[in-house]
PDB file of C-alpha atoms and ligand atoms in Angstrom:
ATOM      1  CA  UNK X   1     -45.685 -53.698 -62.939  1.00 96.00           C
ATOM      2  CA  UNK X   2     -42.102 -52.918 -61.053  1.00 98.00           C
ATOM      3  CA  UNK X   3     -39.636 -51.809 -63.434  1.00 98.00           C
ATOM      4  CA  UNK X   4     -36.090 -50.674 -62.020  1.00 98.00           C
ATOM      5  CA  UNK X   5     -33.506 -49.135 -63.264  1.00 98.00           C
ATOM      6  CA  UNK X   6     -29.342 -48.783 -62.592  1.00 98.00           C
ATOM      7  CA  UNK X   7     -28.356 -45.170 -63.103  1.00 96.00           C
ATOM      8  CA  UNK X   8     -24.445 -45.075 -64.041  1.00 94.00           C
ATOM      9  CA  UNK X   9     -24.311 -45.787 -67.767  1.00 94.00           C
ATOM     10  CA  UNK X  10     -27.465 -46.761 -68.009  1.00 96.00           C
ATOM     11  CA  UNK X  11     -29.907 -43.233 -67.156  1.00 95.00           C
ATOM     12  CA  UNK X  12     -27.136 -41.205 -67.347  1.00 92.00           C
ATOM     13  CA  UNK X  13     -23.510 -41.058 -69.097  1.00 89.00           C
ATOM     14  CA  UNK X  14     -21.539 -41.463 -65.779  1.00 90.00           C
ATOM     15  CA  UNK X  15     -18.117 -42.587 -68.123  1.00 88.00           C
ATOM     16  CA  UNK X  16     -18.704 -39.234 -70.395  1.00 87.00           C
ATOM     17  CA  UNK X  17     -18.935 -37.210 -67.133  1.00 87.00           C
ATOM     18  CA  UNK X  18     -16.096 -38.388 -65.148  1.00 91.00           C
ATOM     19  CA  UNK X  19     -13.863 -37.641 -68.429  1.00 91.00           C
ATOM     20  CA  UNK X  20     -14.824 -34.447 -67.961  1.00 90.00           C
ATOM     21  CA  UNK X  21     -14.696 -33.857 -64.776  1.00 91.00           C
ATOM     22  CA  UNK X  22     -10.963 -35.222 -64.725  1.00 94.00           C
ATOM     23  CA  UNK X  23      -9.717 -32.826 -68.083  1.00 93.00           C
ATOM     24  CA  UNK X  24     -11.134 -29.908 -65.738  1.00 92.00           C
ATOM     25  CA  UNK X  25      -9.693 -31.033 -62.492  1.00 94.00           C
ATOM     26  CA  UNK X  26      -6.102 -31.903 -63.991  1.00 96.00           C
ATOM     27  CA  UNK X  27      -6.075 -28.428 -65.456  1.00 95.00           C
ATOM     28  CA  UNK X  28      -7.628 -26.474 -62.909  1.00 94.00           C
ATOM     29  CA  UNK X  29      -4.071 -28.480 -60.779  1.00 94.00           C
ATOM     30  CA  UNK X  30      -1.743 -28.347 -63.197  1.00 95.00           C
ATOM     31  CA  UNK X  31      -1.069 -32.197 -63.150  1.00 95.00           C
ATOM     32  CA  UNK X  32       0.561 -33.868 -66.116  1.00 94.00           C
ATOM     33  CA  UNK X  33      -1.919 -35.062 -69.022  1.00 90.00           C
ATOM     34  CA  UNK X  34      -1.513 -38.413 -67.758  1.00 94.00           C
ATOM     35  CA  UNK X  35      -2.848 -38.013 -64.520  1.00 96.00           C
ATOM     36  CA  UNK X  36      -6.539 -37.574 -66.628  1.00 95.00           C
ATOM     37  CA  UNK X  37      -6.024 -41.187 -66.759  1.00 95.00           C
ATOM     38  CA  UNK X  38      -4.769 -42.456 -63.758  1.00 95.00           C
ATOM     39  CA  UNK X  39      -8.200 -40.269 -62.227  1.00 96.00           C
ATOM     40  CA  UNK X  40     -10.639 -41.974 -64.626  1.00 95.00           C
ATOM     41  CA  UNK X  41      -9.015 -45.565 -64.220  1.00 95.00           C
ATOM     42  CA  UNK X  42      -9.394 -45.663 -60.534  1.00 94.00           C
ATOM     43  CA  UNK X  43     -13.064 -44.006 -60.645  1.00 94.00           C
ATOM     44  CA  UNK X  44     -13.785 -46.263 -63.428  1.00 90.00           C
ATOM     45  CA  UNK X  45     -16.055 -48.648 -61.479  1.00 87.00           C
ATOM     46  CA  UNK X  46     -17.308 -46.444 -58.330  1.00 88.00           C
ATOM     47  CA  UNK X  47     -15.675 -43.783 -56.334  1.00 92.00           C
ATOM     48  CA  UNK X  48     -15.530 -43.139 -52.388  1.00 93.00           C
ATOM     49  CA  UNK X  49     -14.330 -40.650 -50.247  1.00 94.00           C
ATOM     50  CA  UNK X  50     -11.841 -42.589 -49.399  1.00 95.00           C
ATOM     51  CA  UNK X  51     -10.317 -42.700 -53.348  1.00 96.00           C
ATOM     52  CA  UNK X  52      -9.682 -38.817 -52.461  1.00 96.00           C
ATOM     53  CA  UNK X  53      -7.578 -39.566 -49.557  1.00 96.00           C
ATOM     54  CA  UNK X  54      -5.442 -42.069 -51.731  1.00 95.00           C
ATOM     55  CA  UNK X  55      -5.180 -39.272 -54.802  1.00 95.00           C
ATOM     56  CA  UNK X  56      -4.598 -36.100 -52.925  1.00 95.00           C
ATOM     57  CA  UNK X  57      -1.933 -38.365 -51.860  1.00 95.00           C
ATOM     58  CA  UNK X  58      -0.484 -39.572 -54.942  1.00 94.00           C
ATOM     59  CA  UNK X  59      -0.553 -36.285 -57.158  1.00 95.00           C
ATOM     60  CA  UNK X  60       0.818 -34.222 -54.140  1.00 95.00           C
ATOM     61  CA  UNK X  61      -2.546 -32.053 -53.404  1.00 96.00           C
ATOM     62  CA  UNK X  62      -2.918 -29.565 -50.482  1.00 95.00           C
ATOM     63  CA  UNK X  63      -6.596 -30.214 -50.608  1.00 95.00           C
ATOM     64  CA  UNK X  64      -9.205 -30.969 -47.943  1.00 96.00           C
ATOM     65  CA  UNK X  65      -9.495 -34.599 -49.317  1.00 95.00           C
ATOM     66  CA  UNK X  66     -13.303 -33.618 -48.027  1.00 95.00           C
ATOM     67  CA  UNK X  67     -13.218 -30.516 -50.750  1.00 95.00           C
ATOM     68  CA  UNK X  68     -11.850 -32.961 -53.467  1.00 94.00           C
ATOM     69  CA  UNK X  69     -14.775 -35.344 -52.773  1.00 94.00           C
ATOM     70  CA  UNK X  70     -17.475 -32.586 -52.840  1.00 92.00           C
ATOM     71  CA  UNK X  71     -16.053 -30.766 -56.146  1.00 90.00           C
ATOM     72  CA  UNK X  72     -16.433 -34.604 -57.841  1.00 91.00           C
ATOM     73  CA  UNK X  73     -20.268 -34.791 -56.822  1.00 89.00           C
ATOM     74  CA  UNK X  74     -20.981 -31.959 -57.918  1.00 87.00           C
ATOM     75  CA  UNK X  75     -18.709 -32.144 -61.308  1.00 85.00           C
ATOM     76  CA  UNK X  76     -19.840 -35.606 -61.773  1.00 86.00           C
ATOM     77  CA  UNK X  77     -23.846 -34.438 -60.886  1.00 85.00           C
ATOM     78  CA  UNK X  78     -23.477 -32.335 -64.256  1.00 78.00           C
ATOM     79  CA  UNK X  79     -23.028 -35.756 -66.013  1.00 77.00           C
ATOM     80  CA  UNK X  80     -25.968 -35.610 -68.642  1.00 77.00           C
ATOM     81  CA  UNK X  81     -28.474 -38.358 -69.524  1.00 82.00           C
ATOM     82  CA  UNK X  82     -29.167 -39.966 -72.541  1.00 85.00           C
ATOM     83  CA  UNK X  83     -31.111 -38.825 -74.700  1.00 86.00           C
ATOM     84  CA  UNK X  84     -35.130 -39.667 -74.158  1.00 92.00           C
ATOM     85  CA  UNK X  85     -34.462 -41.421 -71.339  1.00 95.00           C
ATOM     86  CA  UNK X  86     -36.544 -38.708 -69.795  1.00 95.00           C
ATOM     87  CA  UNK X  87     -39.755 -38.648 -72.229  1.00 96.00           C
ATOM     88  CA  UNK X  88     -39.750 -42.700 -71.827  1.00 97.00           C
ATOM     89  CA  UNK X  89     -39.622 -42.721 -68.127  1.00 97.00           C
ATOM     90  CA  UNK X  90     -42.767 -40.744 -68.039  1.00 97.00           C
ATOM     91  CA  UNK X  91     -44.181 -42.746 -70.753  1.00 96.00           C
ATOM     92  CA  UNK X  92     -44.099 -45.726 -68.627  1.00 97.00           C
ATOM     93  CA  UNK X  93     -45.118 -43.889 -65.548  1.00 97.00           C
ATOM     94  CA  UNK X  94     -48.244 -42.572 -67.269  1.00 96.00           C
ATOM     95  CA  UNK X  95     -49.028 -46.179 -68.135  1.00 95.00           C
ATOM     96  CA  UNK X  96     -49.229 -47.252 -64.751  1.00 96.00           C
ATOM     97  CA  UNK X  97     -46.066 -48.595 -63.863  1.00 98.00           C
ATOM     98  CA  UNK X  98     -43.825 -48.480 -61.007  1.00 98.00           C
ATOM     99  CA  UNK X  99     -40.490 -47.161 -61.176  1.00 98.00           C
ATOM    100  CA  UNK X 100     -36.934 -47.478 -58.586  1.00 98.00           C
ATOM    101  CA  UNK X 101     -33.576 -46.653 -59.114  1.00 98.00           C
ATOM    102  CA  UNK X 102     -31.318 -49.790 -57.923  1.00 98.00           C
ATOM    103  CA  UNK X 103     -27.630 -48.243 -57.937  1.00 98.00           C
ATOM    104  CA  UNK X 104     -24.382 -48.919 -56.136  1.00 97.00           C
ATOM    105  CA  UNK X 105     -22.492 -46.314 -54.741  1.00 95.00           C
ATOM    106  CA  UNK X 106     -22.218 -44.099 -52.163  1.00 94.00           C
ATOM    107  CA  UNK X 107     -25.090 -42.230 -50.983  1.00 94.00           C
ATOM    108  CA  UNK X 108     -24.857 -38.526 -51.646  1.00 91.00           C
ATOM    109  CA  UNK X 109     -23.031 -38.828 -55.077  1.00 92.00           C
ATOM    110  CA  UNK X 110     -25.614 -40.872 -56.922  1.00 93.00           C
ATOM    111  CA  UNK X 111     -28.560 -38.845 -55.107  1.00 93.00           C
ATOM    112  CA  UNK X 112     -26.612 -35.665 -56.291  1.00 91.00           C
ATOM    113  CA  UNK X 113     -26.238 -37.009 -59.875  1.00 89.00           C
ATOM    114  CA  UNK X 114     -29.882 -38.152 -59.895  1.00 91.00           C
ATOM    115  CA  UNK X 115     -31.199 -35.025 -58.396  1.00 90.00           C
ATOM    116  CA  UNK X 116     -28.894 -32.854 -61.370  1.00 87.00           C
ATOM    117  CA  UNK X 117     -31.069 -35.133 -63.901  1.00 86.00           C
ATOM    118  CA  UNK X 118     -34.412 -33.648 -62.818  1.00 89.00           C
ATOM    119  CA  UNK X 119     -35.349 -37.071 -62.847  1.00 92.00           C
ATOM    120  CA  UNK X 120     -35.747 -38.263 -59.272  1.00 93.00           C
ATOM    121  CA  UNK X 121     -39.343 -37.205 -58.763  1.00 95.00           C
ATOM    122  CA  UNK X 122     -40.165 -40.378 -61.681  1.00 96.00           C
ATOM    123  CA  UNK X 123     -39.032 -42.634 -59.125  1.00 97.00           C
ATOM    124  CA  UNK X 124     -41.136 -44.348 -56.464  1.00 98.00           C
ATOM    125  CA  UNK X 125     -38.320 -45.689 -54.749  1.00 98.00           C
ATOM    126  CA  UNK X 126     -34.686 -44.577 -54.793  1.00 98.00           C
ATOM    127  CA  UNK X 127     -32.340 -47.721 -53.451  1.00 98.00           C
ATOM    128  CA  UNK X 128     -28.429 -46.837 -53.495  1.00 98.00           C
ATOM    129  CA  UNK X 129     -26.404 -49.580 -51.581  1.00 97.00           C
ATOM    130  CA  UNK X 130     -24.380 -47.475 -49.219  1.00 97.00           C
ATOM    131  CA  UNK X 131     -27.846 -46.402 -47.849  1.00 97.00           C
ATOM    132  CA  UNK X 132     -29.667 -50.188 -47.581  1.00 97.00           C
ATOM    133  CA  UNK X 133     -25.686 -52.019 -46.646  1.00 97.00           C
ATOM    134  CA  UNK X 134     -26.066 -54.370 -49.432  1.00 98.00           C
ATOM    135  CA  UNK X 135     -24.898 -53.877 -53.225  1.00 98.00           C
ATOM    136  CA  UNK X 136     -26.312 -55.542 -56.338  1.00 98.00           C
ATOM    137  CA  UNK X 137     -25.763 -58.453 -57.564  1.00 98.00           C
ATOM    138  CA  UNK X 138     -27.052 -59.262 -54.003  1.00 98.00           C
ATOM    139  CA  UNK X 139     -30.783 -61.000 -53.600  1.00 98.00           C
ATOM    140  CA  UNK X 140     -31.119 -57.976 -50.423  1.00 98.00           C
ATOM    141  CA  UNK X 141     -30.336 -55.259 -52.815  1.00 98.00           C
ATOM    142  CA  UNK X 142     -33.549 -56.343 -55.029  1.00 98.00           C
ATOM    143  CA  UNK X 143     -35.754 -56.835 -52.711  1.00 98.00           C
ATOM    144  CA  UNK X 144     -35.016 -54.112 -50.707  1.00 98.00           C
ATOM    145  CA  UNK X 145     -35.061 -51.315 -53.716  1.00 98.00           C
ATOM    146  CA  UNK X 146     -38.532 -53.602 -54.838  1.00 98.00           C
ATOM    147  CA  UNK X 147     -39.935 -52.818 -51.296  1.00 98.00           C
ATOM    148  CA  UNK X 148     -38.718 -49.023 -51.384  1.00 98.00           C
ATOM    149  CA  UNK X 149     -41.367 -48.746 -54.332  1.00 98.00           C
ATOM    150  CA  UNK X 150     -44.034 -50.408 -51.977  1.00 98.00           C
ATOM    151  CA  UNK X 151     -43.694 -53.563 -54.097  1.00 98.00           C
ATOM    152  CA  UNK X 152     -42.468 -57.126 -53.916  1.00 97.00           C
ATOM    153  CA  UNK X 153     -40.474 -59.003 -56.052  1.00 97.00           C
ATOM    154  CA  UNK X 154     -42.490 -62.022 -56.205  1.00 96.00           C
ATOM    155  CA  UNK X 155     -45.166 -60.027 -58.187  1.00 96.00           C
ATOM    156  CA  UNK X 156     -42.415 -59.859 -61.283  1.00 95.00           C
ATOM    157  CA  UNK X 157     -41.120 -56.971 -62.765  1.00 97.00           C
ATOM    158  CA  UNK X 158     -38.166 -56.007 -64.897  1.00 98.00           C
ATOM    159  CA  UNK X 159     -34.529 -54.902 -64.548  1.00 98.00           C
ATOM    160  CA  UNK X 160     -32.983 -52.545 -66.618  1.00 98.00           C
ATOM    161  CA  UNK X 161     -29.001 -52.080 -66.257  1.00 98.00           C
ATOM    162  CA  UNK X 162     -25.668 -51.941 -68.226  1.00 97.00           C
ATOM    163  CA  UNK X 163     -23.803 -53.972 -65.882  1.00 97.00           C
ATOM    164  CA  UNK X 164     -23.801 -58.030 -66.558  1.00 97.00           C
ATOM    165  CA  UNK X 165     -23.307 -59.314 -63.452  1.00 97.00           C
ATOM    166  CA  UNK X 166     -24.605 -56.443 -60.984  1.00 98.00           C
ATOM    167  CA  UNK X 167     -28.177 -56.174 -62.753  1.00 98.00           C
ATOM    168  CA  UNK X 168     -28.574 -58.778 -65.239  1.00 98.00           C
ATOM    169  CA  UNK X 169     -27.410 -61.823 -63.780  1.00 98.00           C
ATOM    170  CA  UNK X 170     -28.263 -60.210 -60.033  1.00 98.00           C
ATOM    171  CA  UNK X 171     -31.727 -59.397 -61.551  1.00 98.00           C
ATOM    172  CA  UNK X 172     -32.658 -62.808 -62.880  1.00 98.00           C
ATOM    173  CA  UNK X 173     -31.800 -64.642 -60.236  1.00 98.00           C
ATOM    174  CA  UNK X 174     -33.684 -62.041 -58.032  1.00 98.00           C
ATOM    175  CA  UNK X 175     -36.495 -63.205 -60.344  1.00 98.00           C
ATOM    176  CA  UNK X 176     -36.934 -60.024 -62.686  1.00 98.00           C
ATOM    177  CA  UNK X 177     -36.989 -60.211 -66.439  1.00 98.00           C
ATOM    178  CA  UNK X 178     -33.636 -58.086 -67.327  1.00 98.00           C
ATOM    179  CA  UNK X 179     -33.156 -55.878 -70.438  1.00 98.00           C
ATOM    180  CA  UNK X 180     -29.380 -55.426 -70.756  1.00 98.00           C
ATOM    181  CA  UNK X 181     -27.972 -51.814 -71.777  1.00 97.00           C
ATOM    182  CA  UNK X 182     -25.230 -53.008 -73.815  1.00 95.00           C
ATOM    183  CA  UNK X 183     -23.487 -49.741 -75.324  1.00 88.00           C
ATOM    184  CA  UNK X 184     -22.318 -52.048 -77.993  1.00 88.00           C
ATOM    185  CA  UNK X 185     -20.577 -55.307 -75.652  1.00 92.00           C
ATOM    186  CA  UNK X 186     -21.514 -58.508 -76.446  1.00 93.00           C
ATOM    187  CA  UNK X 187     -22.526 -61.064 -74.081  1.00 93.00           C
ATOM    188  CA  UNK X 188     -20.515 -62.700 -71.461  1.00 84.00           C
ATOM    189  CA  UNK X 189     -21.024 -66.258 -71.141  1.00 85.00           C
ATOM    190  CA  UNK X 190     -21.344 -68.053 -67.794  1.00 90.00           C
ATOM    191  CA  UNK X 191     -23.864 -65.424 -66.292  1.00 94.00           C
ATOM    192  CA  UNK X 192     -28.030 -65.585 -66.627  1.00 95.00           C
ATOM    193  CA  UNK X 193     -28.942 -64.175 -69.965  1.00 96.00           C
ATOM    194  CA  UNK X 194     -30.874 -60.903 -70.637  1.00 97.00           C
ATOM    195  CA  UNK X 195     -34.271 -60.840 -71.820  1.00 97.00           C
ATOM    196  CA  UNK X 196     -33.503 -58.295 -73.940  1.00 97.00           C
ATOM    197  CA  UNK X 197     -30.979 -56.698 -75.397  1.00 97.00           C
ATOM    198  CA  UNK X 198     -31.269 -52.874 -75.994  1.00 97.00           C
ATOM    199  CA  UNK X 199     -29.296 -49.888 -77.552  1.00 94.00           C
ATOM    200  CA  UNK X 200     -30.348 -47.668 -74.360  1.00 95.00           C
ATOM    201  CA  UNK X 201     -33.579 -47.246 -71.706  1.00 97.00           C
ATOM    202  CA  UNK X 202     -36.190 -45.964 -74.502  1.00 97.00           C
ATOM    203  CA  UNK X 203     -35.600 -48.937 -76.455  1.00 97.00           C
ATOM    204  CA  UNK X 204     -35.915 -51.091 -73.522  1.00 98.00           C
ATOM    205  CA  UNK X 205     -38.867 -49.063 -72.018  1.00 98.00           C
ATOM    206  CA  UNK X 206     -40.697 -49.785 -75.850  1.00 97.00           C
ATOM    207  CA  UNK X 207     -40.061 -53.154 -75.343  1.00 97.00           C
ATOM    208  CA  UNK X 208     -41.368 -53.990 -71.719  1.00 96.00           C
ATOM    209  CA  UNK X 209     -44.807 -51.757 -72.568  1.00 95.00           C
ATOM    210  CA  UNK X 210     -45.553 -54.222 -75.539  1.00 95.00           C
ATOM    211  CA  UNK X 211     -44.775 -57.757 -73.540  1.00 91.00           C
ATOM    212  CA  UNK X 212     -47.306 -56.066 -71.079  1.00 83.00           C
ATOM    213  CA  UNK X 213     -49.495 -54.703 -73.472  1.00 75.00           C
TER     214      UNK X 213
HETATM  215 MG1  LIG M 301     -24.305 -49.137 -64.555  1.00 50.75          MG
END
């Protein structure tokens, strides 16, 4: 059975991370407090090179914009996981399953972060949209991260993800039974529903072994 997985907020704490990678980086430049912030409200969602162009910009940096992206991956690569996200990943490995990351985002920060997790070699495919040119809540993104495992999406599986529209509602209709992360949201109407509803991957992983089972 396919089971994949989103990575930001879901295998690891990508909001916790980027708060602390901003405190560090407004201190280390001796920006007002506020500009902790502005950094984590414009990297809320995703963040580019291209955001490091606009910033150097607005707070007045001599930086390389190219040295302000590379200190973020590797600040934001020190992001930690949850807790037994790691123990349940191998869990489900050991009981046959197969496992893919389905992410957006840009290519060498979410490998970076995943590789800083120690927990890329669970994976039997890694799909990150910048890589494949299509981003979830797109059918492509599915079926492409399905076919980086060496599996198809016709043959069912699950998605696990915190994000409502990117992998619930993009993994239902991509015909995947969804577990929704929900770090304590409730539901948004309008969009597919989860299958389940879970406090974090273990108790999702706990779940999807006994409907199997
Ligand atoms: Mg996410």
């Amino acid at each position: 059975m396919l089971a994949l997985f989103d990575l930001d907020n879901t295998l690891i704490d990508r909001r916790g991370g980027l708060e602390d990678w901003a405190r560090v980086f407004v201190r280390s430049r001796r920006l007002l407090p506020e500009a902790e912030s502005l950094i984590c409200e414009r990297l809320r969602e995703r963040a580019y090179p291209s955001d490091f162009v606009d910033l150097r910009e607005a707070f007045g940096l001599s930086d390389d914009p190219g040295d302000l992206w590379h200190g973020y991956v590797e600040g934001i690569a020190r992001s930690v996981r949850f807790p037994g996200v790691r123990e349940s990943l191998e869990d489900l490995r050991r009981g046959g399953w197969t496992l893919g990351i389905a992410t957006n985002g840009a290519g060498d920060v979410q490998r970076a972060k995943l590789t800083a997790t120690g927990l890329a070699f669970l994976f039997d495919g890694i799909c990150v949209s910048e890589e494949i040119g299509s981003r979830k809540p797109a059918y492509e993104h599915f079926e492409a991260a399905a076919a980086l495992c060496g599996a198809r999406l016709d043959a069912g599986g699950w998605m696990v993800g915190d994000g409502p529209e990117t992998d619930v509602h993009g993994g239902s209709v991509a015909g995947l039974r969804t577990a929704w992360v929900s770090n304590g949201r409730t539901w948004l109407d309008g969009l597919h529903r989860p299958d389940i509803v879970v406090s974090g991957v273990p108790e999702a992983i706990e779940v999807m072994r006994a409907t199997a089972a």
